[in-house]
Amino acid sequence: PRKEKFVVDFKAFKGWRPPAQLAKDVASVPYDVLSTAEAREIISGNPKSMMRVIRPDGELPEGTSLYSEAAYKQAASAFDELIEARLLIQDEAPHFYVYAQQMGTHRQVGLMGLGSTQDYLNDRIKKHEFTRPEKENDRVRHIETVGAHLGPVFLSYRGRSTIDELVASVLVSAPTVSFTAEDDIMHELWAVSDPEIVQHIQKA
């Protein structure tokens, strides 16, 4: 049996997803890999992009800080606009999401769910890097203002055949979403709603 200190909460959640045919337009790169000018260029060319929410400074006057009150309010407003335009639709029931990226012959597959900040604070989730307080505070403020967490945190977990088998059982079906981005990386997503599979993943 597993030692108690390695048991963590991992839960399904009600994700916000674009209609499959619009996923490529809505998807964006992470917020912290672009300058304001680059974000502004993406937004001006594609108003459907999630970039509007994660880089709100791209729609604000030149010189507006990403960490300003105006930026957080703009992020919340842009998120609401995407919902109103039905570019983002929330799942009615809690799901897990299997997510695959493929670049050339290399493919990596992950499992998306909710982790517990309490498990992190209690050292059940091991820290792998030091993070700056100003960045932590910014992300917390963004989550609280927008009402959603839009930047996944990458974690690894102790390998278990049970989880591998559950993920494999999902991968045999057609993906819910599939597209190839401009950088030639293919993205695939499976929304896992079957209550039995959801329960098994959560337990595992």
Short mmCIF file of C-alpha atoms in Angstrom, two decimals:
data_model
loop_
_atom_site.label_atom_id
_atom_site.label_comp_id
_atom_site.label_asym_id
_atom_site.label_seq_id
_atom_site.Cartn_x
_atom_site.Cartn_y
_atom_site.Cartn_z
CA PRO A 1 0.00 0.00 0.00
CA ARG A 2 1.06 3.58 -0.62
CA LYS A 3 2.38 5.60 2.26
CA GLU A 4 -0.10 8.25 3.40
CA LYS A 5 2.32 11.10 2.66
CA PHE A 6 2.14 10.27 -1.07
CA VAL A 7 -1.67 10.39 -1.23
CA VAL A 8 -2.89 13.63 -2.80
CA ASP A 9 -6.22 15.09 -3.85
CA PHE A 10 -6.72 15.08 -7.62
CA LYS A 11 -10.21 15.99 -8.72
CA ALA A 12 -12.30 16.38 -11.84
CA PHE A 13 -13.55 19.87 -12.67
CA LYS A 14 -15.95 21.75 -14.94
CA GLY A 15 -13.63 23.04 -17.64
CA TRP A 16 -14.24 25.92 -20.03
CA ARG A 17 -13.79 24.72 -23.63
CA PRO A 18 -14.26 26.26 -27.06
CA PRO A 19 -16.39 24.49 -29.67
CA ALA A 20 -14.10 21.92 -31.34
CA GLN A 21 -14.10 23.71 -34.70
CA LEU A 22 -12.97 26.97 -33.05
CA ALA A 23 -10.35 25.54 -30.69
CA LYS A 24 -7.42 26.52 -32.91
CA ASP A 25 -8.61 30.15 -32.95
CA VAL A 26 -9.17 30.33 -29.20
CA ALA A 27 -6.03 28.50 -28.05
CA SER A 28 -2.91 30.53 -27.31
CA VAL A 29 0.65 30.16 -26.13
CA PRO A 30 1.36 30.79 -22.41
CA TYR A 31 1.16 34.36 -21.13
CA ASP A 32 4.81 34.65 -20.14
CA VAL A 33 6.54 33.81 -23.44
CA LEU A 34 5.54 36.98 -25.29
CA SER A 35 6.15 40.70 -24.99
CA THR A 36 3.28 43.18 -24.87
CA ALA A 37 3.92 44.07 -28.52
CA GLU A 38 3.75 40.42 -29.58
CA ALA A 39 0.55 39.88 -27.59
CA ARG A 40 -0.95 43.01 -29.16
CA GLU A 41 -0.17 41.69 -32.65
CA ILE A 42 -1.82 38.31 -31.97
CA ILE A 43 -4.93 39.93 -30.48
CA SER A 44 -5.33 42.41 -33.33
CA GLY A 45 -5.17 39.56 -35.84
CA ASN A 46 -7.45 37.22 -33.88
CA PRO A 47 -10.00 38.65 -31.42
CA LYS A 48 -11.11 35.09 -30.55
CA SER A 49 -7.74 34.32 -28.94
CA MET A 50 -7.42 33.48 -25.25
CA MET A 51 -4.45 35.84 -25.42
CA ARG A 52 -6.97 38.62 -24.74
CA VAL A 53 -7.51 37.16 -21.26
CA ILE A 54 -4.02 36.03 -20.32
CA ARG A 55 -2.27 39.13 -21.73
CA PRO A 56 -4.81 41.93 -21.20
CA ASP A 57 -2.08 44.55 -21.54
CA GLY A 58 -2.23 43.75 -25.26
CA GLU A 59 -5.56 45.60 -25.46
CA LEU A 60 -4.71 48.49 -23.15
CA PRO A 61 -2.89 51.77 -23.83
CA GLU A 62 0.85 51.57 -24.43
CA GLY A 63 2.79 51.38 -21.20
CA THR A 64 0.01 49.79 -19.11
CA SER A 65 1.52 47.28 -16.69
CA LEU A 66 0.42 43.64 -16.82
CA TYR A 67 0.16 43.91 -13.02
CA SER A 68 -2.08 46.98 -12.94
CA GLU A 69 -5.68 47.09 -11.71
CA ALA A 70 -6.74 48.01 -15.26
CA ALA A 71 -5.10 44.84 -16.63
CA TYR A 72 -6.89 42.51 -14.22
CA LYS A 73 -10.24 44.18 -14.95
CA GLN A 74 -9.58 43.95 -18.68
CA ALA A 75 -8.78 40.22 -18.33
CA ALA A 76 -12.11 39.59 -16.56
CA SER A 77 -13.98 41.61 -19.17
CA ALA A 78 -12.35 39.76 -22.07
CA PHE A 79 -13.12 36.39 -20.44
CA ASP A 80 -16.78 37.38 -20.07
CA GLU A 81 -16.87 38.44 -23.73
CA LEU A 82 -15.53 35.07 -24.90
CA ILE A 83 -18.21 33.32 -22.83
CA GLU A 84 -20.96 35.59 -24.15
CA ALA A 85 -19.81 34.90 -27.72
CA ARG A 86 -19.99 31.15 -27.00
CA LEU A 87 -16.28 30.84 -27.71
CA LEU A 88 -15.96 29.27 -24.26
CA ILE A 89 -18.57 26.90 -22.87
CA GLN A 90 -18.33 25.36 -19.42
CA ASP A 91 -18.86 21.64 -19.02
CA GLU A 92 -21.94 20.88 -16.96
CA ALA A 93 -20.38 17.99 -15.02
CA PRO A 94 -16.88 17.56 -13.60
CA HIS A 95 -14.46 16.06 -16.12
CA PHE A 96 -10.87 14.95 -16.29
CA TYR A 97 -9.12 15.88 -19.53
CA VAL A 98 -6.47 13.85 -21.31
CA TYR A 99 -4.21 16.17 -23.32
CA ALA A 100 -1.62 15.16 -25.91
CA GLN A 101 0.96 17.21 -27.76
CA GLN A 102 2.91 15.89 -30.72
CA MET A 103 5.95 17.49 -32.34
CA GLY A 104 7.38 15.42 -35.17
CA THR A 105 7.65 11.87 -33.84
CA HIS A 106 7.69 12.93 -30.18
CA ARG A 107 4.35 12.63 -28.37
CA GLN A 108 3.61 13.45 -24.75
CA VAL A 109 0.36 12.76 -22.96
CA GLY A 110 -0.89 14.34 -19.75
CA LEU A 111 -3.88 14.18 -17.46
CA MET A 112 -5.61 17.41 -16.43
CA GLY A 113 -7.38 17.75 -13.11
CA LEU A 114 -7.41 19.87 -9.97
CA GLY A 115 -4.57 19.55 -7.52
CA SER A 116 -4.68 20.79 -3.94
CA THR A 117 -2.73 23.83 -2.76
CA GLN A 118 -2.93 22.29 0.72
CA ASP A 119 -1.06 19.21 -0.53
CA TYR A 120 1.60 21.58 -1.90
CA LEU A 121 1.87 23.46 1.40
CA ASN A 122 2.02 20.15 3.30
CA ASP A 123 4.87 18.97 1.03
CA ARG A 124 2.87 16.09 -0.43
CA ILE A 125 3.46 17.78 -3.76
CA LYS A 126 7.22 18.27 -4.01
CA LYS A 127 8.53 21.67 -5.08
CA HIS A 128 10.73 21.55 -8.18
CA GLU A 129 11.57 25.23 -8.53
CA PHE A 130 11.60 28.47 -6.62
CA THR A 131 8.95 30.96 -7.68
CA ARG A 132 9.06 34.70 -7.16
CA PRO A 133 6.45 36.18 -4.78
CA GLU A 134 5.49 38.90 -7.29
CA LYS A 135 4.71 36.25 -9.91
CA GLU A 136 2.75 34.15 -7.40
CA ASN A 137 0.74 37.19 -6.30
CA ASP A 138 0.03 38.11 -9.93
CA ARG A 139 -1.32 34.67 -10.80
CA VAL A 140 -3.47 34.55 -7.65
CA ARG A 141 -4.85 38.00 -8.46
CA HIS A 142 -5.57 36.95 -12.06
CA ILE A 143 -7.38 33.78 -10.96
CA GLU A 144 -9.45 35.64 -8.38
CA THR A 145 -10.39 38.47 -10.77
CA VAL A 146 -11.20 36.32 -13.79
CA GLY A 147 -12.82 33.51 -11.79
CA ALA A 148 -10.87 30.78 -13.61
CA HIS A 149 -7.38 29.33 -13.66
CA LEU A 150 -6.18 29.57 -17.26
CA GLY A 151 -2.55 28.49 -17.00
CA PRO A 152 -1.95 24.84 -16.15
CA VAL A 153 0.69 23.90 -13.59
CA PHE A 154 2.82 21.00 -14.80
CA LEU A 155 3.33 18.19 -12.29
CA SER A 156 4.61 14.64 -12.49
CA TYR A 157 3.30 11.71 -10.48
CA ARG A 158 4.59 8.38 -9.29
CA GLY A 159 4.01 5.91 -12.13
CA ARG A 160 1.09 3.54 -11.62
CA SER A 161 -0.19 0.97 -14.10
CA THR A 162 -3.78 1.70 -13.02
CA ILE A 163 -3.52 5.30 -14.22
CA ASP A 164 -1.71 4.27 -17.41
CA GLU A 165 -4.50 1.81 -18.21
CA LEU A 166 -7.22 4.39 -17.54
CA VAL A 167 -5.54 6.95 -19.80
CA ALA A 168 -4.97 4.29 -22.48
CA SER A 169 -8.68 3.42 -22.38
CA VAL A 170 -9.47 7.05 -23.20
CA LEU A 171 -6.90 7.38 -26.00
CA VAL A 172 -8.50 4.64 -28.12
CA SER A 173 -11.48 6.92 -28.80
CA ALA A 174 -11.51 9.91 -31.16
CA PRO A 175 -10.31 13.13 -29.46
CA THR A 176 -12.86 15.75 -28.48
CA VAL A 177 -10.58 18.41 -29.98
CA SER A 178 -7.70 18.08 -32.44
CA PHE A 179 -5.73 20.76 -34.29
CA THR A 180 -2.23 21.61 -35.44
CA ALA A 181 -0.97 25.02 -34.35
CA GLU A 182 1.11 27.41 -36.45
CA ASP A 183 4.32 25.99 -34.94
CA ASP A 184 3.36 22.52 -36.30
CA ILE A 185 2.65 21.08 -32.86
CA MET A 186 -0.49 18.95 -32.84
CA HIS A 187 -2.82 19.31 -29.86
CA GLU A 188 -5.44 16.72 -28.91
CA LEU A 189 -7.88 16.78 -26.00
CA TRP A 190 -10.22 14.10 -24.68
CA ALA A 191 -12.95 15.27 -22.29
CA VAL A 192 -13.51 12.38 -19.87
CA SER A 193 -17.06 12.52 -18.56
CA ASP A 194 -17.86 8.85 -17.87
CA PRO A 195 -18.58 8.89 -14.09
CA GLU A 196 -16.99 5.46 -13.62
CA ILE A 197 -13.71 6.45 -15.29
CA VAL A 198 -13.72 9.82 -13.47
CA GLN A 199 -14.14 8.01 -10.15
CA HIS A 200 -11.37 5.50 -10.95
CA ILE A 201 -8.91 8.24 -11.96
CA GLN A 202 -9.68 10.25 -8.84
CA LYS A 203 -9.21 7.21 -6.62
CA ALA A 204 -5.98 6.18 -8.34
#
